[in-house]
mmCIF file of C-alpha atoms in Angstrom:
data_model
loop_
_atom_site.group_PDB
_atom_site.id
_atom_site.type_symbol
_atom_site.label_atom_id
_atom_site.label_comp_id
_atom_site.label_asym_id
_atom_site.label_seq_id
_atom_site.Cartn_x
_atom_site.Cartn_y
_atom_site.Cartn_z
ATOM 1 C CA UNK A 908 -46.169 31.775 26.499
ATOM 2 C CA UNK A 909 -42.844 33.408 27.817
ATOM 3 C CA UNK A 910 -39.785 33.531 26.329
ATOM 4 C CA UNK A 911 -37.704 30.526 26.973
ATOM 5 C CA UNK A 912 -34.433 30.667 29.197
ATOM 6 C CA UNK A 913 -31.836 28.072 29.637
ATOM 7 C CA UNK A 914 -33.288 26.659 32.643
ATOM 8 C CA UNK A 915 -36.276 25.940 30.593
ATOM 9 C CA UNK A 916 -35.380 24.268 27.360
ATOM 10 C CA UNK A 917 -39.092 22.436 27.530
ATOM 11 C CA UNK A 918 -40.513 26.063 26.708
ATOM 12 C CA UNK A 919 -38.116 26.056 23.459
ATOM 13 C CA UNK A 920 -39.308 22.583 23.014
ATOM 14 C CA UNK A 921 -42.687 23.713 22.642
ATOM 15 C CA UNK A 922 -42.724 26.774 20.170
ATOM 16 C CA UNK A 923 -43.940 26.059 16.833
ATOM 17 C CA UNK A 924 -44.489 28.577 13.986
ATOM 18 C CA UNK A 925 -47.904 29.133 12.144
ATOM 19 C CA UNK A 926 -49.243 29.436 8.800
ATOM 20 C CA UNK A 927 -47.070 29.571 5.800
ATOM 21 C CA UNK A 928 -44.178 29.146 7.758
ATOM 22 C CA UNK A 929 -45.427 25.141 9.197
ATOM 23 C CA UNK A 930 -46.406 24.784 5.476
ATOM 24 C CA UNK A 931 -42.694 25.438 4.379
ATOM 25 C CA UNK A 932 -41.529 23.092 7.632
ATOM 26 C CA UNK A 933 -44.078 19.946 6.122
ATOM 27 C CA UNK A 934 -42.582 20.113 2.503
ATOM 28 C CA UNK A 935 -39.120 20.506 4.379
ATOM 29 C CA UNK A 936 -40.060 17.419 6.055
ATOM 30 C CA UNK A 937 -40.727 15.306 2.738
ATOM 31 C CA UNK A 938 -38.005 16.437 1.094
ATOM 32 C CA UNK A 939 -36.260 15.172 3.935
ATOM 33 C CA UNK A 940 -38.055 11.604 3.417
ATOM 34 C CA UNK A 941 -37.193 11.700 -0.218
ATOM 35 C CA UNK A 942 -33.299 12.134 0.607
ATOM 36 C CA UNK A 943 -33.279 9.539 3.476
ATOM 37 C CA UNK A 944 -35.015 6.957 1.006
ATOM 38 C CA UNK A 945 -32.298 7.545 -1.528
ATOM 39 C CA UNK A 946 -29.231 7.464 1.366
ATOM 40 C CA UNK A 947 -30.731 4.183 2.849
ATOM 41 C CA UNK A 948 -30.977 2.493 -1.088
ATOM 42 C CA UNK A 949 -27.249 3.713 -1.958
ATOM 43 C CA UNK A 950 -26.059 2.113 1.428
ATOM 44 C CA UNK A 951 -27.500 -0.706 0.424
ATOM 45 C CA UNK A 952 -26.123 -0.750 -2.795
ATOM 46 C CA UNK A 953 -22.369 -0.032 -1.022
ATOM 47 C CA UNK A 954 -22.883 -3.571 0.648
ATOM 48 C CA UNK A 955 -21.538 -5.194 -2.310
ATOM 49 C CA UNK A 956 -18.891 -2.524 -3.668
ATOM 50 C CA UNK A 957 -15.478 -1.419 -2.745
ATOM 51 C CA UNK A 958 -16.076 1.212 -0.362
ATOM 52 C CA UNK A 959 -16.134 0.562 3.299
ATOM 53 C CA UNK A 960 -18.457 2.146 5.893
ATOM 54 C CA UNK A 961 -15.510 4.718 6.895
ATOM 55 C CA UNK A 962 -15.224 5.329 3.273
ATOM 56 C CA UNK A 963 -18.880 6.313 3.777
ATOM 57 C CA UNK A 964 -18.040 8.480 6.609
ATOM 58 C CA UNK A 965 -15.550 10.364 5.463
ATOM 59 C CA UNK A 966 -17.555 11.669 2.026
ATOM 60 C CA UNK A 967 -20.609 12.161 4.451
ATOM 61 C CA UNK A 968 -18.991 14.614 6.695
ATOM 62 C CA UNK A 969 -15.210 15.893 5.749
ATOM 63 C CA UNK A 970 -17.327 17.809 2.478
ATOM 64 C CA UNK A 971 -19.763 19.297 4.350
ATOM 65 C CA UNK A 972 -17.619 20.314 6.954
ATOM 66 C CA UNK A 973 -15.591 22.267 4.566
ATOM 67 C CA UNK A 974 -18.566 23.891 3.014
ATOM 68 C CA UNK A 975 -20.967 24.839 6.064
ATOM 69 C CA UNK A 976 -17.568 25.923 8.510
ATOM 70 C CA UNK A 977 -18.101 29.260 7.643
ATOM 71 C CA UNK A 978 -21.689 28.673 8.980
ATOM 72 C CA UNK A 979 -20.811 27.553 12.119
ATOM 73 C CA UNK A 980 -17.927 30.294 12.725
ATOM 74 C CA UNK A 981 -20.749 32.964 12.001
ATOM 75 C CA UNK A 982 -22.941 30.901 14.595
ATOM 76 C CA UNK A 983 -19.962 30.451 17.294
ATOM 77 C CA UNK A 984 -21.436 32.299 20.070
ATOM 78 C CA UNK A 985 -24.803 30.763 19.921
ATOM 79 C CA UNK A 986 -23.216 27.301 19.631
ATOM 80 C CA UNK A 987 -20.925 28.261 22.559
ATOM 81 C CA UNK A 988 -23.720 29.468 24.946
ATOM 82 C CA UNK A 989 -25.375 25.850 24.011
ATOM 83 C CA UNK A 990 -24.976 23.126 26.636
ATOM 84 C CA UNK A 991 -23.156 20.481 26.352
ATOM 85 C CA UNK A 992 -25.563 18.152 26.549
ATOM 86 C CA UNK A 993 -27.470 19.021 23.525
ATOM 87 C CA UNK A 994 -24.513 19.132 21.575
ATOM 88 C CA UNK A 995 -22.868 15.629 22.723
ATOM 89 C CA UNK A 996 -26.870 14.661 22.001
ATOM 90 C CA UNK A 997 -26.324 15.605 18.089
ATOM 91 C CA UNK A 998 -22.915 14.247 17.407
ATOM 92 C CA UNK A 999 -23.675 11.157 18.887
ATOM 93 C CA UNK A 1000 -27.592 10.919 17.281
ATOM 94 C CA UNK A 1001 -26.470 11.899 13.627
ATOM 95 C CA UNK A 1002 -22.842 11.357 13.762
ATOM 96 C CA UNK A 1003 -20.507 8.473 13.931
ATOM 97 C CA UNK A 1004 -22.118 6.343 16.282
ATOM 98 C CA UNK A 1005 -25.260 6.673 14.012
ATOM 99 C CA UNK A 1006 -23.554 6.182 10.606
ATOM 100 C CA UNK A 1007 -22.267 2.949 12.151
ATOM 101 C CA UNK A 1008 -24.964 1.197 13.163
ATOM 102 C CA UNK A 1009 -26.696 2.216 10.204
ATOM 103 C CA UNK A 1010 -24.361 1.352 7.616
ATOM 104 C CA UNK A 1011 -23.282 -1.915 9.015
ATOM 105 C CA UNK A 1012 -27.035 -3.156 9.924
ATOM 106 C CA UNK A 1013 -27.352 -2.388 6.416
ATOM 107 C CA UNK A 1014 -24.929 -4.912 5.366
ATOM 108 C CA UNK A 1015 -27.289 -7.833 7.036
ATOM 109 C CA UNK A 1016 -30.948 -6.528 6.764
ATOM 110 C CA UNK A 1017 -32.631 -5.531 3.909
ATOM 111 C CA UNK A 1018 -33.240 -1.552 2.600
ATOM 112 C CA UNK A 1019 -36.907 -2.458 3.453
ATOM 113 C CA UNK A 1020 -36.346 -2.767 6.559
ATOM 114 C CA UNK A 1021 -34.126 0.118 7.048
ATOM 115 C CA UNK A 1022 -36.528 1.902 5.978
ATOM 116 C CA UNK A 1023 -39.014 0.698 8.342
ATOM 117 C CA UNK A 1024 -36.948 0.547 11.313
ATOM 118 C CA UNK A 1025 -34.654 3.403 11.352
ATOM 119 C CA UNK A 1026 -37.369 6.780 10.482
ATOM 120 C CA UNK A 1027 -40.494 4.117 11.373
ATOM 121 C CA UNK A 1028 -39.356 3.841 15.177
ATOM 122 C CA UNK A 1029 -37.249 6.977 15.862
ATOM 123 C CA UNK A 1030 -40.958 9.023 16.588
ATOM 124 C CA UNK A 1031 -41.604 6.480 19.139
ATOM 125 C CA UNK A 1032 -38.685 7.754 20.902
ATOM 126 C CA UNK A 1033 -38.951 11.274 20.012
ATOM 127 C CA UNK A 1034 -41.994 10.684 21.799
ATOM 128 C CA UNK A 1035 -41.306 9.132 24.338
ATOM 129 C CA UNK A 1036 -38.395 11.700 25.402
ATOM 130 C CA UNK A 1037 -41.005 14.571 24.907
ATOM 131 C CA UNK A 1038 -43.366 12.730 27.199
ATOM 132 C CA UNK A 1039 -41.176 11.477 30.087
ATOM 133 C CA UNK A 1040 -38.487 14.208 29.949
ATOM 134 C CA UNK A 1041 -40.290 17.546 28.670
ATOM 135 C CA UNK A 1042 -43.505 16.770 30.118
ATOM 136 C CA UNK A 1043 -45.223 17.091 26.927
ATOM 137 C CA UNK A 1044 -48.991 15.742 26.882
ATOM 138 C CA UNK A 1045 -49.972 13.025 24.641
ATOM 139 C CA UNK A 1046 -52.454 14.004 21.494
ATOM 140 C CA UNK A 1047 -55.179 10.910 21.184
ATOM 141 C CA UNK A 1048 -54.947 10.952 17.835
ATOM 142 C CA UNK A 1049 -51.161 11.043 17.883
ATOM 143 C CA UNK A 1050 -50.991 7.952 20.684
ATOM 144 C CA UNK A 1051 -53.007 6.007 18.478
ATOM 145 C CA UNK A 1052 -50.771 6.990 15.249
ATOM 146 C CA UNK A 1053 -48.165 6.285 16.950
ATOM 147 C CA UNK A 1054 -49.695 2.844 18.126
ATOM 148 C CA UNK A 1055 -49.974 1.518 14.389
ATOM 149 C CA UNK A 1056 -46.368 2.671 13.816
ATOM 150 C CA UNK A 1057 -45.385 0.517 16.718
ATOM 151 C CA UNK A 1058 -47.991 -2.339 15.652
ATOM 152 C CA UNK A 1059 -46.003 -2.553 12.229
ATOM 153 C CA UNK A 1060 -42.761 -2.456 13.775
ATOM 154 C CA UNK A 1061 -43.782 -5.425 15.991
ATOM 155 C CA UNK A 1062 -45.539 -7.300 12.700
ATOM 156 C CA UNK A 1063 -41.938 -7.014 10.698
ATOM 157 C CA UNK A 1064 -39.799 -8.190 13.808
ATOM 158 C CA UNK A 1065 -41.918 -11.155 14.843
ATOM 159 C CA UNK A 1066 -41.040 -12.536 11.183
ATOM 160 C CA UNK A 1067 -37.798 -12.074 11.145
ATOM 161 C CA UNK A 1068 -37.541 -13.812 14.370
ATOM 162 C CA UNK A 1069 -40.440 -16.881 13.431
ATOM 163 C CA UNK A 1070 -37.923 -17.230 10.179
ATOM 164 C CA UNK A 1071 -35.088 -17.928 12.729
ATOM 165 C CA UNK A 1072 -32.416 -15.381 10.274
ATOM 166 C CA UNK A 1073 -29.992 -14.666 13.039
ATOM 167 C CA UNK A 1074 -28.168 -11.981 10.171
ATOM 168 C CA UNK A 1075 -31.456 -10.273 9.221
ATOM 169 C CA UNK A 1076 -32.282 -10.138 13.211
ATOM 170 C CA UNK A 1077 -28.847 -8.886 13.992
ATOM 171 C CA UNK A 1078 -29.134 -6.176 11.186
ATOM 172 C CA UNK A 1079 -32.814 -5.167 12.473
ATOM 173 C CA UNK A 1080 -31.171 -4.760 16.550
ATOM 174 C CA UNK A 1081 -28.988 -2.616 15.142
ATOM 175 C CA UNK A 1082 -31.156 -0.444 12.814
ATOM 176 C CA UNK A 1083 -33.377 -0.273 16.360
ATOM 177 C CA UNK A 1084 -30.037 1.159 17.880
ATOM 178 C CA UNK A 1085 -29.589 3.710 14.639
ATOM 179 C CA UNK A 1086 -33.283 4.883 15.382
ATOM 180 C CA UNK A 1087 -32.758 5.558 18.954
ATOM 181 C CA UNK A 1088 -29.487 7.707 17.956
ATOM 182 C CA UNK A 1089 -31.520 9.416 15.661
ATOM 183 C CA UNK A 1090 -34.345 10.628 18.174
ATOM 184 C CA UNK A 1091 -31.485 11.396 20.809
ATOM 185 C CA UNK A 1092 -30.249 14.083 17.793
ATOM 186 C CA UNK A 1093 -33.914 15.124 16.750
ATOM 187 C CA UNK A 1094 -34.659 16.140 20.280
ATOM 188 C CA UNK A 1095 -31.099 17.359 21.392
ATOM 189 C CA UNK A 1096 -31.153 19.811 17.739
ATOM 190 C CA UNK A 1097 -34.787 20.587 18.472
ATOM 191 C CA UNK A 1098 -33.740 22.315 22.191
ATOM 192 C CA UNK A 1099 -30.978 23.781 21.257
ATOM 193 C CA UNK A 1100 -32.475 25.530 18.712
ATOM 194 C CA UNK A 1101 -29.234 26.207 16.614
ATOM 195 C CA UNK A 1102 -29.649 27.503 12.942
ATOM 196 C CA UNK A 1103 -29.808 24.739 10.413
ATOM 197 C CA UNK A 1104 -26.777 25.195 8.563
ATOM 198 C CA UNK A 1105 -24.913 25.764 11.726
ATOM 199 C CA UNK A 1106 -26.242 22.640 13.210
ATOM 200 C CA UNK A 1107 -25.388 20.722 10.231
ATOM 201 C CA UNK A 1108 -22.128 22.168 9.983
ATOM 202 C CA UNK A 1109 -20.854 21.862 14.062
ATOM 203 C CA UNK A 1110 -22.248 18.202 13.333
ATOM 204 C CA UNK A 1111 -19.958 17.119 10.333
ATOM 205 C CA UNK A 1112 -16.755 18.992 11.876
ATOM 206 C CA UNK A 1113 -17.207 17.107 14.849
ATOM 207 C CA UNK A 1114 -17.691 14.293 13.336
ATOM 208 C CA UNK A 1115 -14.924 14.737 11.770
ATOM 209 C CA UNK A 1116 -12.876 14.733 14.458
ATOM 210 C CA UNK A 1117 -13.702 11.383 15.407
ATOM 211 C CA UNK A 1118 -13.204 9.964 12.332
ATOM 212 C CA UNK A 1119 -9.497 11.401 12.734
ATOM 213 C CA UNK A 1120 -9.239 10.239 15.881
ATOM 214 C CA UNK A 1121 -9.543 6.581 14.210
ATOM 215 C CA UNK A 1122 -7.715 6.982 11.344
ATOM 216 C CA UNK A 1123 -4.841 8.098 13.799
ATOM 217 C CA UNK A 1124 -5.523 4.950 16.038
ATOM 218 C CA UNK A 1125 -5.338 2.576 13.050
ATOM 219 C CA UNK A 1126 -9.358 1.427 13.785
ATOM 220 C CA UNK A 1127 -10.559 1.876 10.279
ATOM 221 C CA UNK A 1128 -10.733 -0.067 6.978
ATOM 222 C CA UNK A 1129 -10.846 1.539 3.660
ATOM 223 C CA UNK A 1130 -11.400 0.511 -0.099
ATOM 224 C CA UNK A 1131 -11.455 3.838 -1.749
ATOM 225 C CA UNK A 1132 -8.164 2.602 -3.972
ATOM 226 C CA UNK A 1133 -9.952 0.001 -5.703
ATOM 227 C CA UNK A 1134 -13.514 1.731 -6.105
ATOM 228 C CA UNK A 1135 -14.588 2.204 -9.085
ATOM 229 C CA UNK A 1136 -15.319 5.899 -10.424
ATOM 230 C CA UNK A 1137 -18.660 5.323 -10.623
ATOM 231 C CA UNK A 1138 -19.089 4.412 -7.713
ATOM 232 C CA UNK A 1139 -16.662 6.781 -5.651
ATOM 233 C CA UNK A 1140 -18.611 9.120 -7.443
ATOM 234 C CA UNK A 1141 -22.104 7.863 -6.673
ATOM 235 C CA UNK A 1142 -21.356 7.683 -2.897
ATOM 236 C CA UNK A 1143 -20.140 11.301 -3.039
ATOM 237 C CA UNK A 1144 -23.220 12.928 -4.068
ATOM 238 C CA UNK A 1145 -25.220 10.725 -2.228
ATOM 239 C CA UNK A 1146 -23.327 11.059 1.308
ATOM 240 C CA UNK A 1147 -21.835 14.606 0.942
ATOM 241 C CA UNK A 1148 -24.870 16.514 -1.176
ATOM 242 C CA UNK A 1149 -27.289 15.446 -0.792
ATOM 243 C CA UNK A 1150 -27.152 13.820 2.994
ATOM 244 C CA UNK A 1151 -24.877 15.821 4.189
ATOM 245 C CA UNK A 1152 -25.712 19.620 3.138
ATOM 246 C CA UNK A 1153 -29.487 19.177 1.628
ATOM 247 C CA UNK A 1154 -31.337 16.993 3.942
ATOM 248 C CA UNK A 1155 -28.925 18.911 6.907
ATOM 249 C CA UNK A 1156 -30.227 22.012 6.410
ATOM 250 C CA UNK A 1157 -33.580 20.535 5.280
ATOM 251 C CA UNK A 1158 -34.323 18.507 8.076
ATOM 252 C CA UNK A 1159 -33.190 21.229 10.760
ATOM 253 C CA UNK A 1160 -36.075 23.760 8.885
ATOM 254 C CA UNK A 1161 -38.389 21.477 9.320
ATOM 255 C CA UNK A 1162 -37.682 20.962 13.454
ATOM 256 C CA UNK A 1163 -37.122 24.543 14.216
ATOM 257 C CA UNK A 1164 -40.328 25.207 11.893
ATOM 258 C CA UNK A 1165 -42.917 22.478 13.301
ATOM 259 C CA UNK A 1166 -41.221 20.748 16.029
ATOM 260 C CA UNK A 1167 -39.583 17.647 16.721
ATOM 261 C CA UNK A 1168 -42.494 15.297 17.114
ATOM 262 C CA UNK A 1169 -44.449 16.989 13.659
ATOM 263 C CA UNK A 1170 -41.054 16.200 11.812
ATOM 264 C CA UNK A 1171 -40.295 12.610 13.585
ATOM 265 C CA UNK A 1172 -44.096 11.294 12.410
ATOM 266 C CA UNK A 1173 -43.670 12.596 8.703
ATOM 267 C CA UNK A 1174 -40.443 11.238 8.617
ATOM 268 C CA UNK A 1175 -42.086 7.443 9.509
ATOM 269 C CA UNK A 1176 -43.269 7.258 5.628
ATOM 270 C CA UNK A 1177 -39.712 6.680 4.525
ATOM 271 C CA UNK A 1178 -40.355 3.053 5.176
ATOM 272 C CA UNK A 1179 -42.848 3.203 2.109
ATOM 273 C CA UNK A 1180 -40.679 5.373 -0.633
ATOM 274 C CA UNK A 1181 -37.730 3.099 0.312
ATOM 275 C CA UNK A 1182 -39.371 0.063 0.166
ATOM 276 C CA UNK A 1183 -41.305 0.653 -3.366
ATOM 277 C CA UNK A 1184 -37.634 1.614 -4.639
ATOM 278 C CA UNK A 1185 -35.922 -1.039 -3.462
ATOM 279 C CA UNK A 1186 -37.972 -3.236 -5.608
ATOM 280 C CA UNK A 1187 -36.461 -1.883 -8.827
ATOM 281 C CA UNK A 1188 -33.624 -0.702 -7.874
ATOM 282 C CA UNK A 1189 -31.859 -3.133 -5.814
ATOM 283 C CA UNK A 1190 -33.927 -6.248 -6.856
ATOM 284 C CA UNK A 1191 -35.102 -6.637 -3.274
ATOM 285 C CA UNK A 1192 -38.628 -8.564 -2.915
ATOM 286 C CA UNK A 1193 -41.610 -7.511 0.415
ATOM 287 C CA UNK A 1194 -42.991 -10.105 2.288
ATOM 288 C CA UNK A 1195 -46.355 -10.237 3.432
ATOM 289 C CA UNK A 1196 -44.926 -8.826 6.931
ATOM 290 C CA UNK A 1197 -42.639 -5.900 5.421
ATOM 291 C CA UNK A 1198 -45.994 -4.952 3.227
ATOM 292 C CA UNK A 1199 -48.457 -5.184 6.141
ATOM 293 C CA UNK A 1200 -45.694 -3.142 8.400
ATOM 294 C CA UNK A 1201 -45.378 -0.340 5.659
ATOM 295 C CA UNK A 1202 -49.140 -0.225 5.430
ATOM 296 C CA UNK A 1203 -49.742 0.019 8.917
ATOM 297 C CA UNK A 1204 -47.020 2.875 9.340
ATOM 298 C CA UNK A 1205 -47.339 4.583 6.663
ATOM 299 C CA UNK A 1206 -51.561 5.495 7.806
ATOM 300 C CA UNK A 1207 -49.605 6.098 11.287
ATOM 301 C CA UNK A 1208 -47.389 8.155 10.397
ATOM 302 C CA UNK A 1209 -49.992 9.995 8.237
ATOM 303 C CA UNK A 1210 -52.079 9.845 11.409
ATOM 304 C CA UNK A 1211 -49.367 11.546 13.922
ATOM 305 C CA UNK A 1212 -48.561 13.908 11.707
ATOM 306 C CA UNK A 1213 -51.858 15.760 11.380
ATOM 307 C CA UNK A 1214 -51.356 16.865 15.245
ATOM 308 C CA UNK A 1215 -50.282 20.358 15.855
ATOM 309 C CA UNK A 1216 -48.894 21.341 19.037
ATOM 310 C CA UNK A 1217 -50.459 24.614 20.428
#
């Protein structure tokens, strides 16, 4: 294959690595499903405490920020010679835009369904963009992983829409739109091929400039004065350490490592970890629909997965 230019970001698209270093990129991968479950349960749990979604926002990417800046000043030239595109792609996929849809569809549908909708749908569209925009041909086995992912998608919709819960249904539309942000950034991150930490790093200092942007105009609510401790202090390691620097530099490994659609299909088991621990932890009950959907994309996901690009 020859080298890739910046005419021809499908070529980057396509370059995998082999041996130990796709083993590294699959437990990079899960650890990145482990961190996601956790962020998903303690947004949850924020629902009914003090601190706002902003709140959220701020401890997910003004820490981070501070500690990967020197990251992205070591990286500047790279990020500079990256196009725009790819970079409006990431802070819009994983930045504000995403944090708010999935924080506030958080406050209506369950963690279950989080789960299931936001890292269970996201490779559809990771797929999707690799088919119709980078030309990418379609594995057999991975069409028909995909296909159950989709199947149990469909399964957990239909029921919230046959119960007639116009909150759950609103939550689950815009967990859908958190998913589709999140492929946008999986893709965008996987072309641009920008060091990890660097990525993460341009990512929360943008992001940060939003968030500025909206405390200047007034548009933002907070409740960090009458948090508890405990909780302020919860959020923070949840948000800033381990969402913001480990799973940022652990879930750009595992893209630059085994690609976007590799990391996209492992990532659709989160609906399973986050649903078993939402039964304990927040008290939350599966239906016969949320079970059959995890079933169905959890063997999916376990399906796509075992695809490797040549």
């Amino acid at each position: 294959m020859s080298a890739s230019t910046p005419s021809e970001p499908s070529a980057d698209y396509r370059v995998l690595t082999q041996g130990k270093d796709f083993y590294m990129g699959v437990l990079a991968a899960l650890v990145t499903v482990s961190i996601w479950s956790g962020w998903l349960i303690s947004v949850r749990l924020s629902a009914s405490g003090q601190l706002t979604s902003f709140d959220l926002a701020v401890m997910r990417y003004f820490v981070p920020a501070l500690v990967l800046l020197p990251f992205v000043w070591r990286h500047r030239e790279k990020i500079r010679n990256t196009r725009f595109r790819y970079l409006f792609g990431m802070l819009v996929g994983a930045g504000v835009p995403f944090f708010y849809l999935s924080s506030t569809g958080l406050q209506y549908a369950p963690a279950a369904h989080a789960g299931l909708l936001i890292p269970g749908t996201f490779p559809l569209f990771v797929t999707a963009m690799a088919v119709f925009i980078y030309k990418q041909p379609l594995h057999p086995a991975r069409f028909w992983g995909l296909s159950w992912v989709a199947l149990g998608v469909a399964v957990l919709m239909s029921h919230s829409l046959y119960q007639g819960d116009l909150q759950v249904l609103k939550g689950d539309l815009l967990l859908l739109g958190a998913s589709f942000c999140w492929a946008l950034f999986t893709v965008s991150l996987r072309v641009a091929g920008l060091p990890p930490l660097a990525a993460a790093g341009l990512l929360c200092c943008l992001s940060c400039g939003v968030l500025a942007f909206l405390a200047l105009m007034g548009w933002y609510e907070t409740g960090i004065t009458t948090a508890s401790s405990q909780e302020i202090a919860t959020q923070l390691v949840t948000q800033a350490l381990l969402a913001g620097l480990l799973a940022g530099f652990s879930y750009g490994f595992a893209i630059n490592r085994i690609g976007a659609e590799n990391t996209s299909a492992i990532g659709a088991l989160t609906p399973v970890l986050t649903g078993l621990a939402a039964i304990p932890l927040l008290g939350e009950s599966l239906s016969l629909a949320a079970l059959l959907g995890m079933l169905l994309i959890g063997l999916g996901a376990y399906r796509a997965s075992r695809i490797r690009d040549a």
